[in-house]
PDB file of C-alpha atoms in Angstrom:
ATOM      1  CA  MET A   1       3.480 100.403  32.366  1.00  0.00           C
ATOM      2  CA  SER A   2       5.301  99.405  29.199  1.00  0.00           C
ATOM      3  CA  PHE A   3       7.851  96.591  29.150  1.00  0.00           C
ATOM      4  CA  CYS A   4      10.670  97.052  26.626  1.00  0.00           C
ATOM      5  CA  ASP A   5      13.303  94.731  25.208  1.00  0.00           C
ATOM      6  CA  ILE A   6      17.007  95.401  24.689  1.00  0.00           C
ATOM      7  CA  ARG A   7      16.199  97.483  21.549  1.00  0.00           C
ATOM      8  CA  GLY A   8      13.364  99.457  23.128  1.00  0.00           C
ATOM      9  CA  GLU A   9      10.628  97.416  21.415  1.00  0.00           C
ATOM     10  CA  THR A  10       7.448  96.867  23.442  1.00  0.00           C
ATOM     11  CA  ILE A  11       7.046  93.396  24.959  1.00  0.00           C
ATOM     12  CA  ASP A  12       3.434  92.182  25.013  1.00  0.00           C
ATOM     13  CA  LEU A  13       1.806  88.984  26.273  1.00  0.00           C
ATOM     14  CA  GLY A  14       1.887  86.415  23.487  1.00  0.00           C
ATOM     15  CA  ALA A  15       4.860  88.051  21.745  1.00  0.00           C
ATOM     16  CA  PHE A  16       7.768  85.915  20.613  1.00  0.00           C
ATOM     17  CA  ILE A  17      11.029  86.696  22.387  1.00  0.00           C
ATOM     18  CA  ARG A  18      14.676  85.696  21.960  1.00  0.00           C
ATOM     19  CA  TYR A  19      16.863  85.476  25.069  1.00  0.00           C
ATOM     20  CA  SER A  20      20.203  87.032  24.111  1.00  0.00           C
ATOM     21  CA  GLY A  21      22.199  84.765  26.425  1.00  0.00           C
ATOM     22  CA  THR A  22      21.371  81.485  24.669  1.00  0.00           C
ATOM     23  CA  GLY A  23      19.292  82.380  21.632  1.00  0.00           C
ATOM     24  CA  THR A  24      16.267  80.610  23.115  1.00  0.00           C
ATOM     25  CA  VAL A  25      13.042  81.700  21.400  1.00  0.00           C
ATOM     26  CA  SER A  26       9.713  81.381  23.186  1.00  0.00           C
ATOM     27  CA  LYS A  27       6.375  83.055  23.773  1.00  0.00           C
ATOM     28  CA  VAL A  28       5.710  85.560  26.574  1.00  0.00           C
ATOM     29  CA  VAL A  29       3.197  84.199  29.104  1.00  0.00           C
ATOM     30  CA  ASP A  30       3.501  86.720  31.965  1.00  0.00           C
ATOM     31  CA  LEU A  31       4.998  90.096  32.891  1.00  0.00           C
ATOM     32  CA  LYS A  32       5.835  91.553  36.296  1.00  0.00           C
ATOM     33  CA  GLU A  33       7.782  94.350  37.914  1.00  0.00           C
ATOM     34  CA  GLU A  34       9.648  93.646  41.117  1.00  0.00           C
ATOM     35  CA  ASP A  35      12.200  95.847  42.900  1.00  0.00           C
ATOM     36  CA  ASN A  36      12.208  98.313  39.976  1.00  0.00           C
ATOM     37  CA  GLN A  37      13.170  95.494  37.585  1.00  0.00           C
ATOM     38  CA  GLN A  38      10.971  94.272  34.722  1.00  0.00           C
ATOM     39  CA  TRP A  39      10.612  90.493  34.392  1.00  0.00           C
ATOM     40  CA  VAL A  40       9.198  88.437  31.533  1.00  0.00           C
ATOM     41  CA  LYS A  41       8.126  84.806  31.896  1.00  0.00           C
ATOM     42  CA  LEU A  42       8.565  82.611  28.838  1.00  0.00           C
ATOM     43  CA  GLU A  43       6.455  79.609  27.905  1.00  0.00           C
ATOM     44  CA  GLU A  44       9.431  77.290  27.376  1.00  0.00           C
ATOM     45  CA  PRO A  45      11.433  77.152  29.521  1.00  0.00           C
ATOM     46  CA  SER A  46       9.029  78.303  32.174  1.00  0.00           C
ATOM     47  CA  LEU A  47      11.470  80.837  33.635  1.00  0.00           C
ATOM     48  CA  TRP A  48      11.571  84.565  34.354  1.00  0.00           C
ATOM     49  CA  TYR A  49      14.030  86.728  32.382  1.00  0.00           C
ATOM     50  CA  SER A  50      15.031  90.341  32.821  1.00  0.00           C
ATOM     51  CA  ALA A  51      13.351  92.359  30.052  1.00  0.00           C
ATOM     52  CA  ASP A  52      16.650  94.035  29.133  1.00  0.00           C
ATOM     53  CA  THR A  53      18.146  90.652  28.126  1.00  0.00           C
ATOM     54  CA  LEU A  54      15.359  89.886  25.648  1.00  0.00           C
ATOM     55  CA  GLU A  55      14.655  90.787  22.038  1.00  0.00           C
ATOM     56  CA  VAL A  56      11.210  90.813  20.440  1.00  0.00           C
ATOM     57  CA  VAL A  57      11.200  88.704  17.263  1.00  0.00           C
ATOM     58  CA  ASN A  58       8.655  88.697  14.471  1.00  0.00           C
ATOM     59  CA  GLU A  59       6.628  85.472  14.399  1.00  0.00           C
ATOM     60  CA  LYS A  60       6.766  85.377  10.580  1.00  0.00           C
ATOM     61  CA  ASP A  61      10.592  85.214  10.774  1.00  0.00           C
ATOM     62  CA  LEU A  62      10.513  82.050  12.873  1.00  0.00           C
ATOM     63  CA  ILE A  63      10.962  78.707  11.144  1.00  0.00           C
ATOM     64  CA  GLU A  64       9.746  75.300  12.172  1.00  0.00           C
ATOM     65  CA  ILE A  65      12.682  73.097  13.154  1.00  0.00           C
ATOM     66  CA  ASP A  66      10.928  70.103  11.576  1.00  0.00           C
ATOM     67  CA  SER A  67      10.985  71.849   8.192  1.00  0.00           C
ATOM     68  CA  VAL A  68      14.789  72.219   8.193  1.00  0.00           C
ATOM     69  CA  ASP A  69      16.743  69.359   6.602  1.00  0.00           C
ATOM     70  CA  LYS A  70      19.428  67.514   8.587  1.00  0.00           C
ATOM     71  CA  ASP A  71      22.355  68.931   6.596  1.00  0.00           C
ATOM     72  CA  THR A  72      21.227  72.496   7.270  1.00  0.00           C
ATOM     73  CA  MET A  73      20.701  71.758  10.977  1.00  0.00           C
ATOM     74  CA  SER A  74      24.170  70.223  11.139  1.00  0.00           C
ATOM     75  CA  ILE A  75      25.682  73.388   9.655  1.00  0.00           C
ATOM     76  CA  VAL A  76      23.706  75.571  12.074  1.00  0.00           C
ATOM     77  CA  ASN A  77      24.837  73.488  15.054  1.00  0.00           C
ATOM     78  CA  ASP A  78      28.464  73.593  13.876  1.00  0.00           C
ATOM     79  CA  LEU A  79      28.272  77.382  13.556  1.00  0.00           C
ATOM     80  CA  LYS A  80      26.782  77.681  17.053  1.00  0.00           C
ATOM     81  CA  GLU A  81      29.622  75.598  18.494  1.00  0.00           C
ATOM     82  CA  GLU A  82      32.248  77.642  16.647  1.00  0.00           C
ATOM     83  CA  PHE A  83      30.628  80.866  17.862  1.00  0.00           C
ATOM     84  CA  GLU A  84      30.649  79.623  21.471  1.00  0.00           C
ATOM     85  CA  GLU A  85      34.306  78.569  21.190  1.00  0.00           C
ATOM     86  CA  LEU A  86      35.226  81.943  19.701  1.00  0.00           C
ATOM     87  CA  THR A  87      33.309  83.760  22.428  1.00  0.00           C
ATOM     88  CA  ASP A  88      35.085  81.687  25.085  1.00  0.00           C
ATOM     89  CA  SER A  89      38.456  82.461  23.463  1.00  0.00           C
ATOM     90  CA  ILE A  90      37.721  86.182  23.384  1.00  0.00           C
ATOM     91  CA  ASN A  91      36.692  86.086  27.033  1.00  0.00           C
ATOM     92  CA  ASP A  92      39.984  84.363  27.897  1.00  0.00           C
ATOM     93  CA  ILE A  93      42.156  87.070  26.356  1.00  0.00           C
ATOM     94  CA  GLN A  94      44.006  88.879  29.074  1.00  0.00           C
ATOM     95  CA  GLY A  95      45.154  92.439  28.787  1.00  0.00           C
ATOM     96  CA  CYS A  96      48.815  93.195  28.407  1.00  0.00           C
ATOM     97  CA  GLU A  97      50.606  96.410  29.007  1.00  0.00           C
ATOM     98  CA  GLY A  98      53.459  97.674  26.940  1.00  0.00           C
ATOM     99  CA  GLY A  99      56.597  98.763  28.700  1.00  0.00           C
ATOM    100  CA  GLY A 100      58.210 101.996  27.974  1.00  0.00           C
TER     101      GLY A 100
END
């Protein structure tokens, strides 16, 4: 049986995966199917994730955090915070109905 990510890419043991909920990137260490649901266990954190919430990433596209200078990391962290705030704001928008 083939395990597929959110884009339909095949998930294999040892592949690098990004969890769409948090952006966590880790290596696949186990695969299982339970109750017609595909589950993928990541190396770090050692948790199971639904395959349809994951995205296969190319190992060559990954960068070592230690190789990134502090200014760049600061910008990345600021952007992450702004993105989370924006996402929270969008989620807080309530629908309104026009009268007529």
